[in-house]
C-alpha positions in Angstrom: -8.0 -20.9 30.8 -8.7 -23.5 33.4 -11.2 -26.4 33.1 -13.5 -26.3 36.1 -13.4 -30.1 36.7 -9.6 -30.1 36.7 -9.4 -27.0 38.8 -11.7 -28.5 41.5 -9.8 -31.8 41.4 -6.6 -29.9 42.1 -8.2 -28.0 45.0 -9.7 -31.2 46.5 -6.4 -33.0 46.0 -4.4 -30.1 47.6 -6.9 -30.0 50.6 -6.7 -33.8 51.1 -2.9 -33.7 50.9 -2.7 -30.9 53.4 -5.3 -32.4 55.8 -3.4 -35.8 55.6 -0.1 -34.1 56.4 -1.3 -32.1 59.4 -1.2 -34.9 61.9 2.3 -35.8 60.8 3.5 -32.2 61.5 1.8 -32.2 64.9 3.3 -35.6 65.8 6.8 -34.1 65.6 6.0 -31.6 68.2 3.7 -33.6 70.5 4.7 -34.4 74.1 7.9 -34.1 76.0 11.2 -35.4 74.7 12.1 -38.8 76.1 15.4 -38.4 78.0 16.1 -42.2 77.7 16.1 -41.9 73.9 17.1 -38.3 73.0 20.1 -36.4 74.2 20.4 -32.7 74.0 23.8 -31.3 73.1 24.0 -27.5 73.1 25.9 -26.1 70.2 27.3 -22.6 69.5 24.9 -20.1 67.9 25.9 -18.4 64.7 26.0 -15.0 66.3 28.4 -16.3 69.0 30.5 -18.0 66.3 30.8 -14.7 64.5 31.9 -13.1 67.7 34.6 -15.7 68.1 35.8 -15.1 64.6 35.9 -11.3 65.3 37.9 -11.8 68.5 40.4 -14.1 66.6 40.9 -11.5 63.9 41.4 -8.8 66.5 44.1 -10.8 68.3 45.8 -11.7 65.1 45.6 -8.1 63.9 47.3 -6.8 67.1 50.2 -9.1 66.3 50.4 -8.6 62.5 49.4 -12.2 61.7 47.4 -13.1 58.6 45.2 -16.1 59.6 42.3 -18.3 58.7 39.8 -18.9 61.6 37.1 -21.5 61.8 34.4 -22.1 64.4 32.6 -25.5 64.5 29.8 -26.8 66.7 30.2 -29.5 69.2 29.8 -32.1 66.4 32.7 -30.6 64.5 30.5 -29.0 61.8 31.5 -25.6 60.4 29.4 -22.7 61.7 31.6 -19.7 60.8 34.8 -19.1 58.9 37.0 -16.3 57.7 40.3 -16.1 55.8 42.5 -13.0 55.8 43.4 -11.8 52.3 47.1 -12.5 53.0 46.7 -15.9 54.7 48.5 -18.8 53.0 46.5 -21.1 50.8 46.5 -24.2 53.1 45.4 -22.3 56.2 41.6 -22.6 55.6 41.7 -26.4 55.6 44.1 -26.6 58.5 42.0 -24.1 60.6 38.9 -26.2 60.0 40.8 -29.4 60.9 42.1 -28.0 64.1 38.7 -26.8 65.2 37.1 -30.1 64.4 39.8 -32.0 66.3 39.3 -29.8 69.4 35.5 -30.1 69.3 35.5 -33.9 68.9 38.3 -34.5 71.4 36.8 -31.8 73.7 40.4 -30.8 74.3 43.0 -28.5 72.6 44.3 -30.0 69.3 47.8 -29.5 70.8 47.0 -32.5 73.0 46.7 -34.6 69.9 49.9 -33.2 68.5 51.7 -34.0 71.8 50.5 -37.7 71.5 52.2 -37.9 68.1 55.3 -36.1 69.1 55.7 -38.4 72.2 56.1 -41.4 69.9 52.6 -42.5 69.4 52.3 -42.1 65.6 49.3 -44.4 65.5 47.2 -41.4 66.5 47.8 -40.0 63.0 45.4 -42.7 61.6 42.5 -41.2 63.6 39.9 -40.2 60.9 39.4 -36.5 60.5 41.9 -35.5 63.2 44.5 -32.8 62.7 47.5 -33.2 65.0 48.5 -29.6 65.0 48.4 -26.9 67.7 45.8 -24.2 67.3 42.4 -25.7 68.0 40.7 -24.8 71.3 37.3 -26.0 72.6 34.7 -23.3 73.5 33.3 -24.1 76.9 30.2 -22.5 78.4 28.8 -23.5 81.7 31.1 -26.5 81.8 30.0 -27.8 78.4 31.8 -27.9 75.2 29.6 -26.0 72.7 32.1 -25.9 69.8 35.7 -25.1 69.1 37.8 -22.5 67.3 40.7 -23.4 65.0 43.4 -20.9 63.8 46.0 -21.4 61.1 48.5 -19.0 59.7 50.3 -17.6 62.7 52.2 -20.9 63.3 52.1 -23.2 66.4 51.9 -21.4 69.7 50.8 -18.2 68.0 47.8 -20.1 66.5 46.9 -21.3 70.0 47.3 -17.8 71.4 44.8 -16.4 68.9 42.4 -19.4 69.4 42.5 -19.1 73.2 41.8 -15.4 73.0 38.9 -16.0 70.6 37.4 -18.8 72.8 37.7 -16.6 75.9 35.6 -13.9 74.2 32.6 -16.2 74.5 33.6 -18.1 77.7 34.3 -14.9 79.7 32.6 -12.0 77.9 33.5 -8.5 79.0 30.8 -6.6 80.8 
């Protein structure tokens, strides 16, 4: 049973709260975005990331490789991931690290590995970077929208799978 005074107080409070918040909601959408303050960075959509994962699994499957595959956005944040049942235990973390490295460097993770192998071990202290081959940026219309990282097929094979996966989005079949 509701007491009428309390009930009407709740309704009035709820209306006041809602009315008070409406201008705030509208302010977030009002006017054009100021280009001198806000930058727009296109990122990979979930559906596209899932297509990249599927392309990676198809390439790995054709070669009999059990992999983990990760797709990140242009900020290195995970969008899609899949681990084959037979993939080794460390491969998920490595695949994600390779993808993040490629997205943040906007270059294949092998480039980072090459720096280290060429006698520049200080690159190993770069926070969050994985100096292993197998991370490839995903580029659409000349812009890096994310990256794919593959682990489990080893070195050049990881890059082969990641390159095929990125190409599925960069150059879709018609």
